[in-house]
Coordinates of C-alpha atoms in Angstrom, one line a residue:
M1 CA -21.2 -20.8 62.3
E2 CA -23.3 -23.6 62.9
Y3 CA -22.3 -25.9 66.4
V4 CA -21.1 -29.4 66.0
Q5 CA -20.5 -31.9 69.2
L6 CA -18.4 -35.0 68.5
S7 CA -17.9 -37.9 70.9
M8 CA -14.1 -39.2 71.4
D9 CA -14.5 -42.2 69.0
E10 CA -15.8 -39.5 66.2
Y11 CA -13.1 -37.6 66.7
I12 CA -10.5 -40.2 66.1
Q13 CA -12.5 -41.1 62.6
S14 CA -12.5 -37.7 62.0
K15 CA -9.1 -37.9 62.4
N16 CA -7.8 -41.0 60.5
D17 CA -10.7 -40.0 57.7
I18 CA -8.2 -36.9 57.0
K19 CA -5.2 -38.5 56.6
N20 CA -7.0 -41.3 54.7
N21 CA -7.6 -38.8 52.3
L22 CA -5.0 -36.5 51.8
G23 CA -3.4 -36.5 47.9
G24 CA -6.5 -37.8 46.6
I25 CA -9.1 -36.8 44.3
V26 CA -11.3 -33.6 44.3
K27 CA -14.2 -35.2 46.5
S28 CA -11.1 -36.2 49.1
F29 CA -10.6 -32.7 49.0
V30 CA -13.9 -31.8 50.5
R31 CA -14.4 -34.9 52.9
I32 CA -11.1 -33.2 54.4
G33 CA -12.3 -29.8 54.4
W34 CA -15.7 -31.3 55.9
Q35 CA -13.7 -33.3 58.5
L36 CA -11.6 -30.6 59.5
T37 CA -15.1 -27.8 59.4
R38 CA -16.5 -30.2 62.0
I39 CA -13.3 -30.7 64.4
D40 CA -13.2 -26.9 64.1
R41 CA -17.0 -26.3 65.2
S42 CA -16.9 -28.6 67.7
G43 CA -13.6 -27.5 69.6
A44 CA -12.8 -31.0 69.5
Y45 CA -9.0 -29.7 68.9
K46 CA -8.9 -29.2 72.7
N47 CA -8.9 -32.9 73.1
D48 CA -5.4 -33.0 72.2
G49 CA -4.0 -29.7 73.5
Y50 CA -4.3 -27.3 70.5
S51 CA -5.6 -23.9 71.0
S52 CA -6.9 -23.6 66.8
I53 CA -7.3 -25.5 64.0
A54 CA -4.7 -24.1 62.2
E55 CA -2.8 -25.3 65.1
F56 CA -4.0 -28.7 65.3
A57 CA -3.2 -29.4 61.8
A58 CA -0.1 -28.4 61.2
A59 CA 0.8 -30.1 64.0
E60 CA -0.7 -33.6 63.2
Y61 CA -0.9 -33.1 59.1
G62 CA 2.2 -30.3 58.5
M63 CA -0.4 -28.6 56.9
T64 CA -0.1 -24.7 56.2
R65 CA -2.8 -22.2 57.9
T66 CA -3.6 -21.1 54.4
G67 CA -4.3 -24.8 53.3
V68 CA -6.1 -25.3 55.7
S69 CA -8.1 -22.3 55.0
R70 CA -8.1 -23.3 51.9
F71 CA -9.7 -26.9 52.3
M72 CA -12.6 -25.9 54.8
N73 CA -13.7 -22.7 52.7
V74 CA -13.8 -25.3 49.5
Y75 CA -16.3 -27.3 51.5
E76 CA -18.0 -24.7 52.8
T77 CA -18.6 -23.2 49.5
Y78 CA -19.3 -25.9 46.8
S79 CA -20.7 -28.5 49.5
T80 CA -24.6 -29.5 49.5
D81 CA -26.9 -27.9 52.6
G82 CA -26.2 -29.9 55.8
D83 CA -23.1 -32.1 57.6
T84 CA -22.2 -33.9 54.8
P85 CA -19.0 -33.6 52.3
E86 CA -21.7 -33.8 49.1
L87 CA -20.0 -32.2 46.2
K88 CA -23.0 -29.9 44.3
E89 CA -23.9 -31.0 41.3
Q90 CA -22.4 -28.5 39.0
Y91 CA -19.0 -29.0 40.6
R92 CA -18.6 -32.7 40.5
E93 CA -16.3 -32.3 38.2
F94 CA -13.9 -29.8 38.7
K95 CA -10.8 -30.3 40.1
F96 CA -10.2 -28.7 43.4
S97 CA -7.4 -26.2 41.9
Q98 CA -10.0 -25.0 40.0
L99 CA -12.9 -24.6 43.2
T100 CA -9.9 -22.9 44.5
E101 CA -9.3 -20.4 42.2
L102 CA -13.2 -20.0 42.3
L103 CA -13.6 -18.9 45.8
Q104 CA -12.2 -15.6 44.3
V105 CA -15.0 -15.1 41.6
Q106 CA -18.4 -14.1 42.4
E107 CA -20.9 -16.8 42.9
A108 CA -23.2 -15.2 40.0
D109 CA -20.0 -15.4 37.8
R110 CA -19.4 -18.8 38.6
Q111 CA -21.8 -20.1 35.9
M112 CA -18.8 -18.5 33.3
F113 CA -16.6 -21.8 34.2
T114 CA -17.0 -25.2 33.3
P115 CA -14.6 -28.1 34.2
E116 CA -13.0 -28.1 30.6
V117 CA -11.6 -24.1 31.7
K118 CA -7.8 -23.8 32.6
R119 CA -7.4 -22.3 35.8
E120 CA -5.2 -19.3 34.5
D121 CA -8.3 -18.4 32.4
I122 CA -9.6 -18.0 35.9
R123 CA -7.7 -16.2 37.3
E124 CA -7.3 -13.7 34.3
F125 CA -11.3 -13.0 34.4
Q126 CA -10.0 -12.3 38.5
R127 CA -7.1 -9.7 36.5
F128 CA -10.2 -8.4 34.1
E129 CA -12.9 -8.5 37.4
K130 CA -9.7 -6.3 39.8
E131 CA -8.1 -4.0 36.9
N132 CA -12.0 -2.9 36.1
E133 CA -12.9 -2.2 39.6
A134 CA -9.6 -0.1 40.0
D135 CA -9.7 1.6 36.9
P136 CA -13.7 4.0 36.8
A137 CA -12.5 5.4 33.3
R138 CA -13.6 2.0 32.0
L139 CA -17.0 2.2 33.2
F140 CA -17.3 4.4 30.3
D141 CA -18.3 3.3 26.8
W142 CA -16.2 1.1 25.2
K143 CA -15.3 1.4 21.7
D144 CA -18.5 4.4 21.8
A145 CA -20.9 1.2 22.3
K146 CA -23.7 2.1 24.9
S147 CA -25.6 -1.1 25.8
P148 CA -23.8 -4.7 26.2
E149 CA -24.7 -5.7 23.0
E150 CA -23.0 -3.0 21.7
K151 CA -20.0 -4.1 23.7
L152 CA -20.1 -7.4 22.5
K153 CA -20.2 -6.2 19.3
A154 CA -17.3 -4.2 19.6
T155 CA -15.0 -6.7 21.0
I156 CA -15.9 -9.7 18.6
Q157 CA -14.7 -6.8 16.1
E158 CA -11.4 -6.3 17.8
F159 CA -10.9 -10.4 18.7
C160 CA -11.2 -10.7 14.6
R161 CA -8.1 -8.4 14.6
E162 CA -6.3 -9.7 16.5
N163 CA -7.3 -13.6 15.0
K164 CA -5.8 -12.7 11.0
D165 CA -6.1 -16.7 10.0
I166 CA -9.8 -17.3 12.0
L167 CA -11.3 -13.5 9.9
N168 CA -10.1 -14.9 7.1
A169 CA -11.3 -18.9 7.6
V170 CA -14.9 -17.5 8.0
Y171 CA -15.3 -16.1 4.6
S172 CA -13.2 -18.7 2.6
S173 CA -13.7 -22.1 4.2
I174 CA -16.0 -22.3 8.1
T175 CA -19.7 -22.4 6.8
E176 CA -21.2 -23.9 10.2
P177 CA -20.6 -23.1 14.2
K178 CA -19.2 -26.3 14.3
D179 CA -16.1 -25.4 12.6
L180 CA -16.0 -22.3 14.0
A181 CA -15.6 -24.0 17.7
E182 CA -12.9 -26.1 16.5
M183 CA -10.9 -23.3 15.1
I184 CA -11.5 -21.1 17.9
S185 CA -11.3 -23.1 21.0
P186 CA -9.0 -26.8 20.1
S187 CA -8.6 -27.7 23.2
G188 CA -12.3 -27.0 24.3
S189 CA -11.5 -23.8 25.8
R190 CA -9.8 -20.0 25.4
S191 CA -10.8 -17.0 27.1
Y192 CA -10.7 -13.7 25.5
R193 CA -10.8 -9.9 27.0
K194 CA -11.0 -6.1 25.9
G195 CA -12.1 -3.3 28.0
T196 CA -14.8 -4.3 29.6
V197 CA -16.2 -7.4 27.7
Y198 CA -14.6 -11.0 28.7
L199 CA -15.6 -14.1 26.6
M200 CA -14.8 -17.5 27.6
F201 CA -15.2 -20.0 24.4
Y202 CA -16.0 -23.4 24.7
D203 CA -16.8 -26.3 22.2
E204 CA -19.8 -25.9 20.2
S205 CA -22.4 -27.4 22.6
K206 CA -21.6 -25.3 25.3
G207 CA -21.3 -21.8 23.2
I208 CA -19.5 -19.0 24.8
M209 CA -19.9 -17.3 27.8
V210 CA -19.8 -13.6 27.8
K211 CA -19.1 -11.1 30.8
V212 CA -19.5 -7.4 30.6
F213 CA -18.3 -5.7 33.5
G214 CA -21.3 -4.7 36.1
E215 CA -24.2 -6.6 34.2
M216 CA -24.6 -10.4 35.0
P217 CA -23.1 -13.1 32.5
V218 CA -25.0 -14.6 29.1
D219 CA -24.2 -17.4 27.1
I220 CA -24.1 -17.7 23.3
T221 CA -23.9 -19.2 20.5
Y222 CA -21.3 -19.7 18.0
R223 CA -24.0 -19.3 15.3
Y224 CA -24.7 -15.7 17.1
F225 CA -21.0 -15.4 16.8
L226 CA -20.6 -15.6 13.0
D227 CA -23.6 -13.8 12.3
V228 CA -21.8 -10.6 13.7
V229 CA -18.9 -11.3 12.7
H230 CA -20.6 -11.4 8.9
S231 CA -22.4 -7.9 9.7
L232 CA -18.9 -6.7 10.2
F233 CA -16.9 -7.4 7.7
D234 CA -19.1 -8.8 4.9
E235 CA -18.8 -5.2 2.9
Y236 CA -15.0 -6.5 2.8
D237 CA -15.6 -10.0 1.3
A238 CA -12.1 -11.4 0.0
G239 CA -12.3 -14.7 0.6
A240 CA -9.0 -16.2 2.2
H241 CA -7.5 -12.3 2.3
T242 CA -10.8 -10.2 4.1
W243 CA -8.8 -9.9 6.7
E244 CA -5.9 -8.0 4.6
K245 CA -8.7 -5.9 3.1
C246 CA -9.5 -4.9 5.8
F247 CA -7.1 -4.3 8.6
G248 CA -3.9 -5.1 6.3
V249 CA -1.8 -5.3 3.0
L250 CA -3.9 -7.2 0.1
P251 CA -1.6 -9.1 -2.3
G252 CA 0.4 -7.6 -4.9
E253 CA -0.6 -3.7 -3.1
G254 CA 2.1 -1.9 -1.3
T255 CA -0.9 0.6 0.9
T256 CA -3.6 -0.8 3.1
A257 CA -7.1 -0.7 2.4
Q258 CA -8.2 1.1 5.1
K259 CA -5.7 4.0 4.1
Q260 CA -6.8 3.9 0.3
K261 CA -10.7 4.6 1.8
E262 CA -9.2 7.6 4.3
P263 CA -7.0 8.8 6.0
V264 CA -5.8 9.0 9.5
E265 CA -6.3 11.6 11.5
P266 CA -3.0 12.9 12.8
K267 CA -3.9 13.3 16.6
M268 CA -4.4 9.5 16.7
P269 CA -1.2 7.6 17.4
E270 CA -2.0 4.3 16.8
Y271 CA -0.8 3.2 13.5
S272 CA -3.2 2.4 10.9
G273 CA -0.8 1.3 8.2
E274 CA -0.4 5.6 6.8
I275 CA 3.6 5.7 6.1
T276 CA 5.0 8.9 6.7
G277 CA 8.9 8.9 5.8
K278 CA 8.6 7.4 2.0
V279 CA 5.4 8.2 1.0
Q280 CA 6.4 12.0 1.8
E281 CA 9.3 11.7 -0.2
D282 CA 8.4 9.8 -3.5
I283 CA 5.4 12.9 -3.6
S284 CA 8.4 14.7 -3.1
A285 CA 10.1 13.4 -5.8
E286 CA 7.2 14.1 -8.3
K287 CA 6.3 17.5 -7.1
V288 CA 9.9 18.2 -8.4
I289 CA 9.5 15.9 -11.5
E290 CA 6.4 17.8 -12.7
K291 CA 7.6 21.5 -11.8
P292 CA 9.1 23.0 -14.9
E293 CA 12.7 24.5 -14.8
I294 CA 13.3 28.0 -13.3
A295 CA 16.0 30.4 -13.2
P296 CA 18.1 29.6 -10.4
A297 CA 17.8 32.8 -8.9
Q298 CA 14.0 31.7 -8.3
P299 CA 13.0 30.2 -5.0
E300 CA 12.2 26.4 -5.0
E301 CA 8.6 25.6 -5.1
Q302 CA 7.8 24.0 -1.4
I303 CA 5.1 21.1 -0.4
P304 CA 3.3 21.2 2.0
G305 CA 5.1 20.1 5.2
Q306 CA 8.7 19.8 3.5
D307 CA 11.2 22.4 5.2
S308 CA 14.4 23.7 3.1
I309 CA 17.6 22.5 3.4
D310 CA 18.6 25.4 5.1
Q311 CA 17.0 23.7 8.3
H312 CA 19.4 21.1 8.0
P313 CA 23.3 22.1 8.1
K314 CA 23.9 17.9 8.4
Y315 CA 23.0 17.9 5.1
M316 CA 25.4 20.4 4.1
P317 CA 28.8 19.8 2.7
E318 CA 31.6 21.6 3.4
P319 CA 32.7 24.3 1.4
V320 CA 35.5 23.6 -1.0
Q321 CA 38.6 26.1 -1.9
G322 CA 38.5 25.9 -5.7
P323 CA 39.7 28.8 -7.8
D324 CA 39.4 32.2 -7.5
I325 CA 35.8 32.8 -10.2
S326 CA 35.9 36.2 -10.0
K327 CA 39.5 36.0 -12.4
K328 CA 38.4 34.3 -14.9
K329 CA 35.0 35.8 -15.3
P330 CA 34.6 40.0 -15.8
E331 CA 35.0 42.2 -12.7
D332 CA 30.2 42.7 -13.2
S333 CA 29.5 39.1 -12.9
A334 CA 26.7 39.1 -10.2
P335 CA 27.7 37.5 -6.8
E336 CA 23.9 36.4 -5.5
I337 CA 24.1 34.1 -8.8
H338 CA 26.6 32.7 -7.9
K339 CA 25.7 32.0 -4.6
E340 CA 22.7 30.8 -5.2
E341 CA 25.0 28.4 -7.7
Q342 CA 26.7 27.4 -4.5
K343 CA 23.2 26.8 -2.5
S344 CA 22.3 24.8 -5.1
D345 CA 25.1 22.5 -5.2
P346 CA 23.6 20.0 -2.3
V347 CA 20.3 18.8 -4.5
P348 CA 20.7 15.7 -5.8
E349 CA 20.9 15.5 -9.5
N350 CA 17.1 13.6 -9.5
N351 CA 15.5 15.7 -7.2
E352 CA 14.5 14.1 -4.6
A353 CA 13.4 15.5 -1.1
I354 CA 15.6 15.3 1.8
P355 CA 13.6 12.7 4.7
E356 CA 11.4 13.9 6.9
K357 CA 13.9 13.9 10.0
A358 CA 12.0 10.8 13.8
I359 CA 11.7 12.7 16.5
T360 CA 10.5 11.6 19.7
R361 CA 6.7 11.7 20.9
K362 CA 8.2 13.7 23.9
E363 CA 9.5 16.0 21.4
Y364 CA 6.4 16.3 19.4
L365 CA 4.0 16.6 22.8
E366 CA 6.8 19.9 23.6
T367 CA 5.3 21.7 19.9
L368 CA 1.7 21.3 20.8
T369 CA -0.2 23.5 23.3
L370 CA -1.9 22.6 26.3
Y371 CA -5.3 21.6 24.7
G372 CA -3.8 19.6 21.8
W373 CA -1.5 18.2 24.2
A374 CA -4.5 16.7 26.1
D375 CA -6.6 16.0 22.7
Y376 CA -3.2 14.2 21.5
V377 CA -2.9 12.0 24.9
A378 CA -7.0 11.0 25.1
A379 CA -6.3 9.9 22.1
A380 CA -3.7 8.0 22.5
M381 CA -5.5 6.3 26.1
R382 CA -8.6 5.1 22.9
T383 CA -6.1 2.9 21.5
F384 CA -4.5 1.5 24.7
G385 CA -7.4 -1.0 25.6
S386 CA -5.3 -4.2 25.2
I387 CA -2.7 -2.4 27.8
P388 CA -3.6 -3.9 31.6
F389 CA -4.5 -1.6 33.9
S390 CA -1.1 -2.2 36.2
R391 CA 1.1 -1.7 33.6
L392 CA -0.3 2.0 32.3
R393 CA 0.5 2.5 36.1
E394 CA 4.2 1.7 35.6
I395 CA 6.6 4.4 34.8
S396 CA 8.7 2.5 32.8
F397 CA 6.0 2.1 30.2
W398 CA 5.4 6.3 29.9
E399 CA 9.1 6.5 29.3
E400 CA 9.0 4.2 27.0
W401 CA 5.8 5.8 25.4
L402 CA 7.7 9.3 25.7
C403 CA 10.9 8.1 23.8
E404 CA 9.5 6.0 20.8
K405 CA 9.8 7.7 17.4
V406 CA 7.3 9.6 15.9
D407 CA 6.8 11.8 13.0
K408 CA 6.1 15.9 12.7
K409 CA 2.4 14.7 13.0
G410 CA 2.7 12.9 16.0
R411 CA 1.8 9.9 14.0
P412 CA 4.4 6.3 14.8
W413 CA 7.1 6.3 12.7
I414 CA 8.0 4.0 10.2
E415 CA 11.7 3.2 9.0

């Protein structure tokens, strides 16, 4: 720390300067930090019997130790070289609260932010950095992407999945980058993060700042962003219903476009539009209708994955005490036939299959082998990209996850 020597007159002037600038604009705050730093380096506070700059500021101005440190750090970090309160040019339009938050951001990453940024966006970036530093697993491939460019592309895909209106607008009304910028960031700034990638959106002239964890920040244009969107979704082009065609339900259709193309693997716990309960029931009903009528003693054809009603006693009616049939029929009537008739009574006349029963995810995991358990959890972890690492460390999250309802293949249960 450079030594500064102040005369008594200069010391008194510095004290008055601090008092006059308290409550002012950012330049005033920097000036306060400058004067506090000069008094601290010179040790002039000892003239009034104080033992430290913090004690001096608390007694003279009612400032806290944290406040003193903040003023001095802002001055030392953002001012030009030399004994001067002048801010560096790139920071002159920032608010003091923004500069304070940026103290926690590495110097190389501060270029991510402009004066239009919200304070919460800077804090979100700090959380992004801390979570990735604390979780080594995030350093591995995000969405199976290998390079920073592929990770950015995967993040843009996720952004479009989470912003239905924006994707549909790209294929129905947005043709120019300026229009896209105004829709994504109408207030002039907006942040978005996924996995190891953080995006900071500004207006069209300033573009988009991209931070891939472990890499230097780079800027891209909205034209580039728009080109990536088209490279990802042109094959699903359906105008104002592009998002529905790619991710959701198309108008007038009762199923998802994704499900029509390829079934979701059972091990993936993420909901992908696969309906488990009713679809199974409809298929069962169709199969039963097409089955030719057979003798009562012949066992009913089983659909793969469908169990017998004998395994669900709660669906069986209580035995009804009726007249003794044996007295009304010949003695040689086969009891086996009578037994089969009793078993078939509870089956509804419309031949509908018994709906599949939901179980908890914990119950499903208990049916798996050790390898199957590990494979299921590994697949589930790949769907947690949007969940903060701090949340994954909470016991309550895993309790809720284990108690969620799933079908017999471990997929989320749809009522």
